[in-house]
Structure formats: structure tokens, C-alpha cells
mmCIF file of C-alpha atoms and ligand atoms in Angstrom:
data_model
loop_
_atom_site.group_PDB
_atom_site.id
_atom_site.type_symbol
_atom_site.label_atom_id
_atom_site.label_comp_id
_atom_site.label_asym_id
_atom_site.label_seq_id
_atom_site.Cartn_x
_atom_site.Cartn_y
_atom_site.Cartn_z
ATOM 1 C CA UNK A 1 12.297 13.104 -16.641
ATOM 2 C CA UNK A 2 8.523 14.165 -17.180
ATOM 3 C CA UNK A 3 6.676 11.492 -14.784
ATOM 4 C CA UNK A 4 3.173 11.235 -14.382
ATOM 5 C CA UNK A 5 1.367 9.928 -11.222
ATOM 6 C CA UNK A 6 -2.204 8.612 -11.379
ATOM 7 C CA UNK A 7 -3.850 8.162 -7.664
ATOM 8 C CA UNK A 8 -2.525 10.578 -5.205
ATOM 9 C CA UNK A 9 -4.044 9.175 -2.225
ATOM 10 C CA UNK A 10 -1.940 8.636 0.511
ATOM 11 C CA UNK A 11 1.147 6.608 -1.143
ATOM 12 C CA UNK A 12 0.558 8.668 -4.457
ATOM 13 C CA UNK A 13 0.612 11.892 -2.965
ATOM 14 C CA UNK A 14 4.113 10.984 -1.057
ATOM 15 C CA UNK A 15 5.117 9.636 -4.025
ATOM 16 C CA UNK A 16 4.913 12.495 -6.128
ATOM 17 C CA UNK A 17 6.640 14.430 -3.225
ATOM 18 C CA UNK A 18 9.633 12.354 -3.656
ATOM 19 C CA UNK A 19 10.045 12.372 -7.164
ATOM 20 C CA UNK A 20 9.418 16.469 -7.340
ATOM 21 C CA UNK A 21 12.409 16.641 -4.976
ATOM 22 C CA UNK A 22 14.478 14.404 -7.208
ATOM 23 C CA UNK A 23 13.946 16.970 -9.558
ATOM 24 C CA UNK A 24 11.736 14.986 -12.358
ATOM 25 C CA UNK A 25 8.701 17.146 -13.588
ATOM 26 C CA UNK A 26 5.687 15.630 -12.103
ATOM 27 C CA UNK A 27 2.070 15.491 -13.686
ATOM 28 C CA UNK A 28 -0.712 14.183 -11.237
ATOM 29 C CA UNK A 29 -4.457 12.639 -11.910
ATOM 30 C CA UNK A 30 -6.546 11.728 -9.413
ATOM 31 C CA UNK A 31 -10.120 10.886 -9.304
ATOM 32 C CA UNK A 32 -10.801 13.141 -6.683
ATOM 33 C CA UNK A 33 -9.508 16.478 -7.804
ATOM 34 C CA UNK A 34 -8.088 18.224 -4.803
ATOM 35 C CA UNK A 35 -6.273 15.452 -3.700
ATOM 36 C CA UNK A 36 -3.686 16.344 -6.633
ATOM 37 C CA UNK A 37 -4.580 20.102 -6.828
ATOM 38 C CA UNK A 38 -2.968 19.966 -3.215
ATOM 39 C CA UNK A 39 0.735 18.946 -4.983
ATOM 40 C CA UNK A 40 0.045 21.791 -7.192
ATOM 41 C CA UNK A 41 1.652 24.183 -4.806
ATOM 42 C CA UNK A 42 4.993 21.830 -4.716
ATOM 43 C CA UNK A 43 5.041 22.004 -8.484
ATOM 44 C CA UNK A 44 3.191 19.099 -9.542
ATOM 45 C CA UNK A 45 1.377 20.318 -12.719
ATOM 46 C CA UNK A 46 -2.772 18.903 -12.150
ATOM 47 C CA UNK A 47 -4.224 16.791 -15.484
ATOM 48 C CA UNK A 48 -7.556 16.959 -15.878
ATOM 49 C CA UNK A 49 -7.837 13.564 -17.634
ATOM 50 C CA UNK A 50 -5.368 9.879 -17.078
ATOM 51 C CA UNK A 51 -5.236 10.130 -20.746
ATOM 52 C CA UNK A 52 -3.645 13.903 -20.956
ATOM 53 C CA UNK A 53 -1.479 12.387 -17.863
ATOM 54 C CA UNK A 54 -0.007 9.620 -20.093
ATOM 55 C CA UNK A 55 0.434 11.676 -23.436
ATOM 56 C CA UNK A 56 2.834 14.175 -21.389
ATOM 57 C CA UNK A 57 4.748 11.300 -19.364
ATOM 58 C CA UNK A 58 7.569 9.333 -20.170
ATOM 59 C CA UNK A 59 6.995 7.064 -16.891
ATOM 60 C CA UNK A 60 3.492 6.562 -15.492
ATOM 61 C CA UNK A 61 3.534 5.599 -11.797
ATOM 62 C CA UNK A 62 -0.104 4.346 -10.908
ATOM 63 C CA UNK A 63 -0.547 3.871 -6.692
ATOM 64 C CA UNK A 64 -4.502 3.112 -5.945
ATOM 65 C CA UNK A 65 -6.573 0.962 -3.992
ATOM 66 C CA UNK A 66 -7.779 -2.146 -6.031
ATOM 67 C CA UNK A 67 -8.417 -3.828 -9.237
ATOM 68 C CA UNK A 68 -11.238 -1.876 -9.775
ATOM 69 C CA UNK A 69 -9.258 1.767 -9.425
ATOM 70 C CA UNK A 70 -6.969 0.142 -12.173
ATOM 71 C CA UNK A 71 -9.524 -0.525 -14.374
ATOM 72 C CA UNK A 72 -11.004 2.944 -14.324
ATOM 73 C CA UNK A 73 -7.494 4.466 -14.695
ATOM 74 C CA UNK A 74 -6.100 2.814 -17.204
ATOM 75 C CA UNK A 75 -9.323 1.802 -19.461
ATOM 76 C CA UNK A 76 -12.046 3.830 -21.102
ATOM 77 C CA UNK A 77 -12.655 7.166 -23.621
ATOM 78 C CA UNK A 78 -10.241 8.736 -21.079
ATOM 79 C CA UNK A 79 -8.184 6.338 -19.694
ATOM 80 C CA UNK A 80 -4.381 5.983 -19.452
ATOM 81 C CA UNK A 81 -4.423 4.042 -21.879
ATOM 82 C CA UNK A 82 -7.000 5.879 -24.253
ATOM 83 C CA UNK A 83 -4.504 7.749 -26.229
ATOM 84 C CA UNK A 84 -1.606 5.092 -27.000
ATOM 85 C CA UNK A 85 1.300 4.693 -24.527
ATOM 86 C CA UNK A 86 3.994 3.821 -27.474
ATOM 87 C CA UNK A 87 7.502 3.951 -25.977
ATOM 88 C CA UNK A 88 6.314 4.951 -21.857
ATOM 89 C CA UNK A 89 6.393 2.776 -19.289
ATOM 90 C CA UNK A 90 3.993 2.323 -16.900
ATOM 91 C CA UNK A 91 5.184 1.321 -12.854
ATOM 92 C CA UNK A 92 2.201 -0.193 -11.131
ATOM 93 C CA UNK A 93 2.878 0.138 -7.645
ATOM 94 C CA UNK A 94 -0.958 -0.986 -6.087
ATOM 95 C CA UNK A 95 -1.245 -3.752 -4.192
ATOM 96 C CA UNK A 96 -3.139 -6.186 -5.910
ATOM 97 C CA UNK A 97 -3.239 -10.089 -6.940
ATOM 98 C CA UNK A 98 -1.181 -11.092 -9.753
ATOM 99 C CA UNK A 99 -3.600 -12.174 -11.954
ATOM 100 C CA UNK A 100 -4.529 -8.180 -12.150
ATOM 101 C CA UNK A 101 -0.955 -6.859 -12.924
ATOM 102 C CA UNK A 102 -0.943 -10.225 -15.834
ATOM 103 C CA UNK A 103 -3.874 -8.896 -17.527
ATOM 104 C CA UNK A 104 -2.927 -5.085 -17.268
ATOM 105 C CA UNK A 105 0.470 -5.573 -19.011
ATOM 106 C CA UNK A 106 -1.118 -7.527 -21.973
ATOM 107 C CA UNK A 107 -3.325 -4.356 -22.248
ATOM 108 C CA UNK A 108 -0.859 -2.136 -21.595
ATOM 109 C CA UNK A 109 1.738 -3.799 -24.368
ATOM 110 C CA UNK A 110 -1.412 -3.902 -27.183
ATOM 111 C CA UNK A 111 -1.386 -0.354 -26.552
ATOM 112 C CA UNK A 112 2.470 -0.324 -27.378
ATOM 113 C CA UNK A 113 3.985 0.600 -24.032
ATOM 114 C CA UNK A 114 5.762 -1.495 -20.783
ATOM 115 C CA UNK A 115 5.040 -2.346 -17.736
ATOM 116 C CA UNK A 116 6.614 -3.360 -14.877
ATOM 117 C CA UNK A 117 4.637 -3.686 -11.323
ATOM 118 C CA UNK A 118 6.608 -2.800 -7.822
ATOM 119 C CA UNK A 119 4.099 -3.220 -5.302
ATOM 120 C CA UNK A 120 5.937 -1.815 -1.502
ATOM 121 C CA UNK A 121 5.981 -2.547 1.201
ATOM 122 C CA UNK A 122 6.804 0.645 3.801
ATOM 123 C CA UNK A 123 4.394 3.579 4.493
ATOM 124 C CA UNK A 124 3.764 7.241 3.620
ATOM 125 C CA UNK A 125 7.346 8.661 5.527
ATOM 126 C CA UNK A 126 9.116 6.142 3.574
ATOM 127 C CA UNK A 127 7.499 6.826 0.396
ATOM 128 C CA UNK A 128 8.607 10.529 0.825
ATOM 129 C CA UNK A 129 12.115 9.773 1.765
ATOM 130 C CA UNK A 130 12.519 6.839 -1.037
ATOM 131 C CA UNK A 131 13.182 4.497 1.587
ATOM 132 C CA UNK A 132 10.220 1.695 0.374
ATOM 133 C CA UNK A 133 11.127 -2.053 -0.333
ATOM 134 C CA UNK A 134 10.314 -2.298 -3.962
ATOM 135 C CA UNK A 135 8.926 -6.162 -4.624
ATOM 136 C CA UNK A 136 9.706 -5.726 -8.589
ATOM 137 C CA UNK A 137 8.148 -8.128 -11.411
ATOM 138 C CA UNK A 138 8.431 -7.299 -15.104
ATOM 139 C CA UNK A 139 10.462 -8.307 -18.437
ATOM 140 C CA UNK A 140 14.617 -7.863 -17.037
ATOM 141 C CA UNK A 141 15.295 -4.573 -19.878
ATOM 142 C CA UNK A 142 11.793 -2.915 -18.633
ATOM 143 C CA UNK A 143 13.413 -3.293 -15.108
ATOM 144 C CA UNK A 144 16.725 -2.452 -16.233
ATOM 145 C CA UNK A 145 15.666 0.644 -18.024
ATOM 146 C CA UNK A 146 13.585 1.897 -14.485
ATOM 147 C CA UNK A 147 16.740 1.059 -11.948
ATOM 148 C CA UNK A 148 17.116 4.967 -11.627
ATOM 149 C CA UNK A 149 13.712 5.715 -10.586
ATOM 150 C CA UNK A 150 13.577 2.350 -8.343
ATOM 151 C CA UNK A 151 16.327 3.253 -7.088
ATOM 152 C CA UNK A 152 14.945 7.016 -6.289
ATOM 153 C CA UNK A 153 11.519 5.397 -4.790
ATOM 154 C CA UNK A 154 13.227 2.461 -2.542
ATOM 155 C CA UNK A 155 15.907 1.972 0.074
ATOM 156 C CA UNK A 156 16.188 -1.966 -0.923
ATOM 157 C CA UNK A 157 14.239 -3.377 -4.443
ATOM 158 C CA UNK A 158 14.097 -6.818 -5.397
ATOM 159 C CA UNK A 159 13.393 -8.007 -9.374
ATOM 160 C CA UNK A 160 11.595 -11.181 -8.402
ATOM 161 C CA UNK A 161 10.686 -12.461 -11.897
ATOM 162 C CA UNK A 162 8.075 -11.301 -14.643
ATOM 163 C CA UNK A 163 4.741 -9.341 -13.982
ATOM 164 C CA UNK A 164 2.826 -11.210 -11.506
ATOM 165 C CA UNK A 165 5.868 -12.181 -9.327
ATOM 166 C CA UNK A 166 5.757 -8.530 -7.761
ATOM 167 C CA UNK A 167 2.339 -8.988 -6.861
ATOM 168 C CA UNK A 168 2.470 -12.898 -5.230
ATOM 169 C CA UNK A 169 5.708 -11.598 -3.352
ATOM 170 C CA UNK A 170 4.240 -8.641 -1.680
ATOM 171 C CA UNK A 171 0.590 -10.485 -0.734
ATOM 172 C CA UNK A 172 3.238 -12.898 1.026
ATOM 173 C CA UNK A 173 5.603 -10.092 2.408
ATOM 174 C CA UNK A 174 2.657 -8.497 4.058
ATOM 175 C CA UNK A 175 0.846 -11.327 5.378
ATOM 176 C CA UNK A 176 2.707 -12.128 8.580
ATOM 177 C CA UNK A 177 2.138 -8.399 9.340
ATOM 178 C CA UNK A 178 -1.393 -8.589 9.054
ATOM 179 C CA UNK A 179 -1.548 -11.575 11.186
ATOM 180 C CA UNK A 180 0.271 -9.616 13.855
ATOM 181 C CA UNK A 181 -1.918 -7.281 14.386
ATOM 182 C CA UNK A 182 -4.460 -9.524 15.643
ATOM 183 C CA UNK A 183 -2.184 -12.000 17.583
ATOM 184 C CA UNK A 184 -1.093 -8.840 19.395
ATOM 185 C CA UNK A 185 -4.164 -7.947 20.134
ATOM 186 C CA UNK A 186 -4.701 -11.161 21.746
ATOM 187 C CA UNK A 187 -1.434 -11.332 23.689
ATOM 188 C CA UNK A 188 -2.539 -7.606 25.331
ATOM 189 C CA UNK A 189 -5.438 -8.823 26.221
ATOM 190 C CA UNK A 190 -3.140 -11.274 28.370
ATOM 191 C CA UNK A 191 -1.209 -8.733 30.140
ATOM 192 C CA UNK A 192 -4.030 -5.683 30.569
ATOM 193 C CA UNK A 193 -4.942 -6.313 33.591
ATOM 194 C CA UNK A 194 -1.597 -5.682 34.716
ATOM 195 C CA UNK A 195 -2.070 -1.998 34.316
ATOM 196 C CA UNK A 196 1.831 -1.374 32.899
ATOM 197 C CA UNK A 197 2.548 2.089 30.974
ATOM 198 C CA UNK A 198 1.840 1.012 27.410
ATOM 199 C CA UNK A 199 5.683 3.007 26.213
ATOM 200 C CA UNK A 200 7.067 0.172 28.536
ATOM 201 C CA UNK A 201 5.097 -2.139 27.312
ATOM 202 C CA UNK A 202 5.624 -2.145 23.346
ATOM 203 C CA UNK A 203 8.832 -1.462 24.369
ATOM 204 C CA UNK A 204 8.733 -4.662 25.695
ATOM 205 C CA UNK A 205 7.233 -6.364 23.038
ATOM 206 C CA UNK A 206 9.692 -5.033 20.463
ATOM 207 C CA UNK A 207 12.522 -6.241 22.116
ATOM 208 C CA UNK A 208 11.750 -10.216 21.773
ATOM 209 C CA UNK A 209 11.875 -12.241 18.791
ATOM 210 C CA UNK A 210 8.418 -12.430 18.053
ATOM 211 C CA UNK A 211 8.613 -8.448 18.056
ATOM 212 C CA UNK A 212 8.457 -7.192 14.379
ATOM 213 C CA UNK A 213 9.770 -3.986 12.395
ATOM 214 C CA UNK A 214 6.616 -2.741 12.907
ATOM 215 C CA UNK A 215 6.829 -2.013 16.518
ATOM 216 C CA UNK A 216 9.600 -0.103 16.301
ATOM 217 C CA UNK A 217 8.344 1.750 13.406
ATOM 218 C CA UNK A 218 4.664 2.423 14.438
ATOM 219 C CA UNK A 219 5.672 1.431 18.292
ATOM 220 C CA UNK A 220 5.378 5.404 19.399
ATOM 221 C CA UNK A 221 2.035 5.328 17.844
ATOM 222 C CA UNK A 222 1.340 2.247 19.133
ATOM 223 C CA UNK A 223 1.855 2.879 22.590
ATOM 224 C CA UNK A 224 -0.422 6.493 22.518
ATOM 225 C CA UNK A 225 -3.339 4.379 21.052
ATOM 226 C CA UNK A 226 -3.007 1.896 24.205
ATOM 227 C CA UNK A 227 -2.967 5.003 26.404
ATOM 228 C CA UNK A 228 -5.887 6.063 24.554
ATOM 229 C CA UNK A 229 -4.320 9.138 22.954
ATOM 230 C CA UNK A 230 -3.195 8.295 19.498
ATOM 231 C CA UNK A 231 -4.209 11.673 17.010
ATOM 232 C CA UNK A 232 -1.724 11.346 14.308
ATOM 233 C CA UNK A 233 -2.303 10.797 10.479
ATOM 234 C CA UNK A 234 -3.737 7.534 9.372
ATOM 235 C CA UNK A 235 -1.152 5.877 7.068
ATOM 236 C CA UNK A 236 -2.597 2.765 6.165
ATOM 237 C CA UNK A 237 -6.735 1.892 6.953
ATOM 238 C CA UNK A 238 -7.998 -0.894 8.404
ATOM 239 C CA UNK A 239 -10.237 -1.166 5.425
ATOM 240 C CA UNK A 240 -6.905 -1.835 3.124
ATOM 241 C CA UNK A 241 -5.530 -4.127 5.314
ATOM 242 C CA UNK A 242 -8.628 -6.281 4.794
ATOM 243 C CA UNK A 243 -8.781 -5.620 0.931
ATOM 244 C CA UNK A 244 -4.789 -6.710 1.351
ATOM 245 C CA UNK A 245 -6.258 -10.278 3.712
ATOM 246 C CA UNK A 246 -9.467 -10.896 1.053
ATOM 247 C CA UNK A 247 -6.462 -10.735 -1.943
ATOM 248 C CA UNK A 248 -4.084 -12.865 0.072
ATOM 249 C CA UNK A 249 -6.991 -15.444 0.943
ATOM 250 C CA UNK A 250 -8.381 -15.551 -2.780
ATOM 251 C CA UNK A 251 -4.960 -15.621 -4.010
ATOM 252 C CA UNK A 252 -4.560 -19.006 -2.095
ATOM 253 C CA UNK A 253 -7.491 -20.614 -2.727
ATOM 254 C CA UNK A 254 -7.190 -19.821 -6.625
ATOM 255 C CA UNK A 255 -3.870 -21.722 -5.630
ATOM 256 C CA UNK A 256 -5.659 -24.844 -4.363
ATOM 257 C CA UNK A 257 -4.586 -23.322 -0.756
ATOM 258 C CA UNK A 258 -7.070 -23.398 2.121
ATOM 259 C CA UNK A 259 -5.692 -20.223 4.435
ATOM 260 C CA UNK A 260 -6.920 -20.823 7.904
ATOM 261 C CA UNK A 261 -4.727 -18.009 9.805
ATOM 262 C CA UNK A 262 -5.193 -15.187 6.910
ATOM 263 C CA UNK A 263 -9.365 -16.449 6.560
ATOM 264 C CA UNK A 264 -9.373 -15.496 10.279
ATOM 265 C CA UNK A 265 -7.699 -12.922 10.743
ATOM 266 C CA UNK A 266 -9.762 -10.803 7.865
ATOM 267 C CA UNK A 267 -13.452 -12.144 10.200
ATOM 268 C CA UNK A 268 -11.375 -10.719 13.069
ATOM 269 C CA UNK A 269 -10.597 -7.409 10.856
ATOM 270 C CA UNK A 270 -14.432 -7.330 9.342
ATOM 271 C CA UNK A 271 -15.565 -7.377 13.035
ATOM 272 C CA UNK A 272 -13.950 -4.057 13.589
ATOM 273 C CA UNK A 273 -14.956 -2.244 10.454
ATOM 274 C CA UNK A 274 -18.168 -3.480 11.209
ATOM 275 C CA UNK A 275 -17.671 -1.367 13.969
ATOM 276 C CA UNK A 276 -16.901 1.554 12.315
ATOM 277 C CA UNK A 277 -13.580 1.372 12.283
ATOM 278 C CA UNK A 278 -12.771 0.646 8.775
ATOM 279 C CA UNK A 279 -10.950 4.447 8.032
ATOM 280 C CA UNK A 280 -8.866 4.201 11.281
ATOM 281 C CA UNK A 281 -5.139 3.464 11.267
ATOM 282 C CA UNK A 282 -3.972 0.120 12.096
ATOM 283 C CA UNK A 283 -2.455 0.276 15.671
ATOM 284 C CA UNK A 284 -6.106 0.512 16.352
ATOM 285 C CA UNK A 285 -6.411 -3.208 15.417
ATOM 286 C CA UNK A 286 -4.278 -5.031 18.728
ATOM 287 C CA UNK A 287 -5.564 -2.330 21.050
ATOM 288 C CA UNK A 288 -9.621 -2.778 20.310
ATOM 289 C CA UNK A 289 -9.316 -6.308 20.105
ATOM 290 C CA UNK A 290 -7.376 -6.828 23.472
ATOM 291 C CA UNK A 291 -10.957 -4.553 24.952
ATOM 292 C CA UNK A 292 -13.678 -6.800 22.678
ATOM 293 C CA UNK A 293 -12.085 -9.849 24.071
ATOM 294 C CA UNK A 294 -11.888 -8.366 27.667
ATOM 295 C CA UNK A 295 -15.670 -6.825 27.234
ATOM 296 C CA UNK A 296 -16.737 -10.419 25.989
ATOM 297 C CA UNK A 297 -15.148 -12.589 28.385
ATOM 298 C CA UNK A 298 -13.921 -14.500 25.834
HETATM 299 N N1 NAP B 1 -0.816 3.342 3.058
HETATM 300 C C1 NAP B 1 0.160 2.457 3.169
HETATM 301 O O1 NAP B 1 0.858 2.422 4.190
HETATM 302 C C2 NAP B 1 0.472 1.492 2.049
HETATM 303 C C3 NAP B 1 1.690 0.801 2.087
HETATM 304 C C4 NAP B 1 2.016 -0.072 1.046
HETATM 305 C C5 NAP B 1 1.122 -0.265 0.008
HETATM 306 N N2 NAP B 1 -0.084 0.406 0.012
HETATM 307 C C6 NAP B 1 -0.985 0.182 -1.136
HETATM 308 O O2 NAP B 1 -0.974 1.360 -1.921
HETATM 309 C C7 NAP B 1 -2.229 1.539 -2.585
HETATM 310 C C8 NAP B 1 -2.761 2.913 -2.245
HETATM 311 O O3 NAP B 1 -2.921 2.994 -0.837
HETATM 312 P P1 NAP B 1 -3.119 4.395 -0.072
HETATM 313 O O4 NAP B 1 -2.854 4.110 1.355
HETATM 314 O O5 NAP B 1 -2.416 5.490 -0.749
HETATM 315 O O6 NAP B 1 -4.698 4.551 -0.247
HETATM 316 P P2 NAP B 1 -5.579 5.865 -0.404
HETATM 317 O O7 NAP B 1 -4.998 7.014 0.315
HETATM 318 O O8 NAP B 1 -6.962 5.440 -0.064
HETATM 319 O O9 NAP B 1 -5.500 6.155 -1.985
HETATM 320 C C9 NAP B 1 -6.136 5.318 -2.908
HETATM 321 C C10 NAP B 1 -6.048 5.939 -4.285
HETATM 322 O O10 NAP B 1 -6.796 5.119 -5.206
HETATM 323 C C11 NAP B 1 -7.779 5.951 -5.847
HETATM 324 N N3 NAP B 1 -8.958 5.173 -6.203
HETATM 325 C C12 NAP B 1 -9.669 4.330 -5.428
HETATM 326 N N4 NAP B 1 -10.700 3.807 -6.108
HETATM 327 C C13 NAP B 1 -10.653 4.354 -7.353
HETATM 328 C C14 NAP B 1 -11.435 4.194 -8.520
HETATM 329 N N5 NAP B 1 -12.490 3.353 -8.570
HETATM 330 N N6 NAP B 1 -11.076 4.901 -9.620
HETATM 331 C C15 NAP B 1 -10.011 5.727 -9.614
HETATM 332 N N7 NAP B 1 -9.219 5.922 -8.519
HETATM 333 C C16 NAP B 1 -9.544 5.226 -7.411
HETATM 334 C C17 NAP B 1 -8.083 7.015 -4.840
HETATM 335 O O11 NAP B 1 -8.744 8.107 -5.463
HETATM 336 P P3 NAP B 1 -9.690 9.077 -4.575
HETATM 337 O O12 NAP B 1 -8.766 10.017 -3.872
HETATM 338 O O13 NAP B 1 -10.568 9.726 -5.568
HETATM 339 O O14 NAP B 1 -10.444 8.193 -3.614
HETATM 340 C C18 NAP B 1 -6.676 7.327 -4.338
HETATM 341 O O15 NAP B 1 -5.964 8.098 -5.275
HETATM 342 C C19 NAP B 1 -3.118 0.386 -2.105
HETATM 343 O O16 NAP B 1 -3.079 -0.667 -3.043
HETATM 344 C C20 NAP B 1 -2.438 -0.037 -0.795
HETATM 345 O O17 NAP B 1 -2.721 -1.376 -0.455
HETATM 346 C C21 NAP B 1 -0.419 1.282 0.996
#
């Protein structure tokens, strides 16, 4: 199948990794040009434009930051959309608020084509083994019609009603997480003083029922930040997860929701960006926090 991928940051890039070595030809776009010259040499062919993306794609996959990256993908002289998407299907995989993915499918249809949304949940390994969790929304026959490539992207998908519903269920999926990154920040602060080998400890941690995926996942990584040692990759910025805790909080207050937990644990996550922390990877969250609040005092 000729697929075309506009945004190959870090999810995009992976993306397109996995669906080259399902043996689909892949076209790439991304804003930044090297970013997608760099699948080039895995035999991604590079598109100058998102419009000359979409004219040469039967799918479109888009995976970028925010509403604004959608906008300036799919709109404009040289947008996706630009030249007519009659009979492709787009897959819009960002994580955004629901209201976005609404208004890009009626643009998206005027122009002829489909759209579902499958937001993941699931990092950059998973994304190049096509083991995500797919949180699907879209018309059932667009869905139908994609269950090969879903199926190719995710280890588990879920169809959770029309466009918008992909977008609600992951802000929800992903909020606990988010949250947990801060409330273990606070819980090491309890223990710190204790001085116990940080593998011990998150193996600890993981092993109780308030222990998430996560820390087995990330719990390696994890425990070489505590020690003060963590060098690998960054897979997913604290900068994102506050653009993922502003569009969970605005998402509830546009639902007549106040969100006391979420509203404090982005001030919590702005602290540290204000910091200068906002490009490192999230297991730097719990371990900087437990130090501000021991630093502080309080
Ligand atoms: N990383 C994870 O673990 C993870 C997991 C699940 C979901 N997600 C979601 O996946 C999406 C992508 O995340 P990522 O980690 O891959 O981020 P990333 O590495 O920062 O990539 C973001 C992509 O969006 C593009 N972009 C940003 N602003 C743009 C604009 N104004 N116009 C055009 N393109 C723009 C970037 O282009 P440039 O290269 O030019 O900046 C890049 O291709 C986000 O919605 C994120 O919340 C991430």
C-alpha cells in the first residue's frame, strides 16, 4: 500500500519504520527536513511538500505535536489537503482534544476524503514493533476499511465511537499517568533519606498496587535517573506531557469540569520546565521533584 507519513518526529519517525518493514511503500513530510531525509536510507521516499505527500498516498498517517502542527499540515497553498484527498484516508494519530479531530474531519470530508483519528498510547519501541494501544474514533466502514494497518501499528485497538471519541479516550487514558509522575515524586521524597539503591527501590514500587505499567516499562530508566545516571533517548518530553495536562484540563472545563489533580499537576510540571527542563524525558519528573521538595523543606 503507498502510505504517506506527515511529522516524523519521534512517534512519526518509528512509525514509518514499522510500516517500511511491513512492506507498504512509505512517503514522509516533515517540517523539518532531515528529520525525514534520515528514513530515506530505510527506503522512505522524502516529499518536499504535505500536498505532493497526499497526491501519492492512499493512507495518510499524520503524528505531530498540537493543534497548531495540524493546521499547518493539513491547510494552506501546500497543505495535505491543498490538492484534493478524494478516495484516501487520512489516520490522525496526535494527541489532541476532540474538538480538533471534529473540525479536521469536516475539512478533511469537504475535500472528499476520510478520516479516522487513533491517538496511542505506548512510546517510540512500541511504535516500531506495532505494539501501541490504538484509542480509535471514526465512521465504523472508515475503521473497518483501516483494521489491516491498525492492526500493523497496535498490539490491542479499541473503536470507541465517531471522531472525537479517540481523542476524549486517550486525554483520559493518559491522565492517571501524568498524575503519577508527580505523586511519585512526592512519595521519594518520603523514602530518600533512606539512602536504598534506586534498582531496589522502583523495584519496589512496581511490585504494589499503586505501581503502574510504567515502572516496569521505563523502571530501568527510572532507576539510572535516581542514581543520577540516566543517558538514554528521550521518548516523550516533559514539555508534551504538559501540552497533554493543559488539553486534559481545558478539555474539562469546556465540560463544565473543574480538574483540581490534573490543574496541579501541570503548575507542578510548569515549575520544572521553568527550570529548563522542558526537552528532558519524563523519569526526570518524580526524581527532581523528590530534590525541590527536599531543597525547599517543604
Ligand atoms: N513520544 C511519545 O512517547 C508519545 C506517545 C504517545 C503519543 N504521543 C503524541 O504523539 C505526537 C508526536 O509526539 P512526538 O513525541 O513524536 O513529538 P516530536 O518528536 O516532538 O514530533 C513532533 C512532530 O510534530 C511536528 N510539528 C510540530 N509543530 C509543527 C508545526 N507547527 N507545523 C508542522 N509540524 C509541526 C514536528 O516537526 P519538526 O520536526 O519540524 O519539529 C514533528 O514532526 C504528540 O501529539 C504526542 O503527544 C507521543
Amino acid at each position: 500500500m503507498d502510505i504517506g507519513i506527515a511529522g516524523t518526529g519521534r512517534m512519526g519517525a518509528a512509525i514509518a519504520q514499522r510500516m517500511l518493514n511491513l512492506g507498504h511503500r512509505v512517503r514522509v513530510w516533515n517540517r523539518t527536513r532531515e528529520k525525514a531525509a534520515a528514513l530515506a536510507q530505510e527506503g522512505a521516499i522524502v516529499c518536499e511538500t504535505p500536498s505532493r505527500l497526499a497526491r501519492d498516498s492512499e493512507v495518510i498517517i499524520t503524528m505531530l505535536t498540537d493543534a497548531a502542527a495540524i493546521e499547518r499540515t493539513y491547510d494552506g497553498p501546500d497543505g495535505l489537503l491543498a490538492a484534493g484527498v478524494h478516495g484516501k484516508t487520512s489516520i490522525e494519530m496526535s494527541t489532541v482534544r476532540p474538538e480538533t479531530q471534529r473540525a479536521l474531519e469536516a475539512r478533511v470530508r469537504a475535500r472528499g476524503g476520510a478520516m479516522i483519528e487513533c491517538p496511542v498510547g505506548g512510546t517510540v519501541a512500541p511504535a516500531r514493533d506495532g505494539k501501541l494501544l490504538g484509542i480509535v474514533g471514526g465512521a465504523a466502514e472508515d475503521v473497518e476499511r483501516m483494521r489491516p494497518l491498525l492492526d500493523g501499528l497496535c498490539r490491542r485497538w479499541e473503536h470507541l465511537g465517531p471522531i472525537g471519541a479517540g481523542a476524549s479516550g486517550k486525554l483520559a487514558i493518559n491522565l492517571p499517568l501524568m498524575v503519577f509522575w508527580q505523586s511519585f515524586g512526592e512519595a521519594l521524597a518520603l523514602v530518600q533519606h533512606l539512602g536504598i539503591d534506586s534498582e531496589r527501590l522502583v523495584d519496589l514500587f512496581a511490585d504494589t498496587s499503586g505501581g503502574p505499567n510504567v515502572l516496569k516499562s521505563r523502571g530501568k530508566a527510572m532507576a539510572e535517573e535516581l542514581a543520577g545516571a540516566y543517558a538514554g533517548p528521550v521518548t516523550f518530553d516533559i514539555d508534551s506531557m504538559r501540552k497533554d495536562l493543559r488539553a486534559m484540563v481545558d478539555e474539562g472545563v469546556s465540560l463544565g469540569y473543574s480538574m483540581p489533580m490534573t490543574s496541579q499537576a501541570l503548575a507542578c510540571f510548569d515549575a520544572l520546565s521553568r527550570d529548563g527542563l522542558g526537552d528532558k524525558d519524563s523519569v526526570v519528573v518524580p526524581v527532581r521533584w523528590a530534590r525541590r521538595i527536599s531543597d525547599s523543606g517543604h
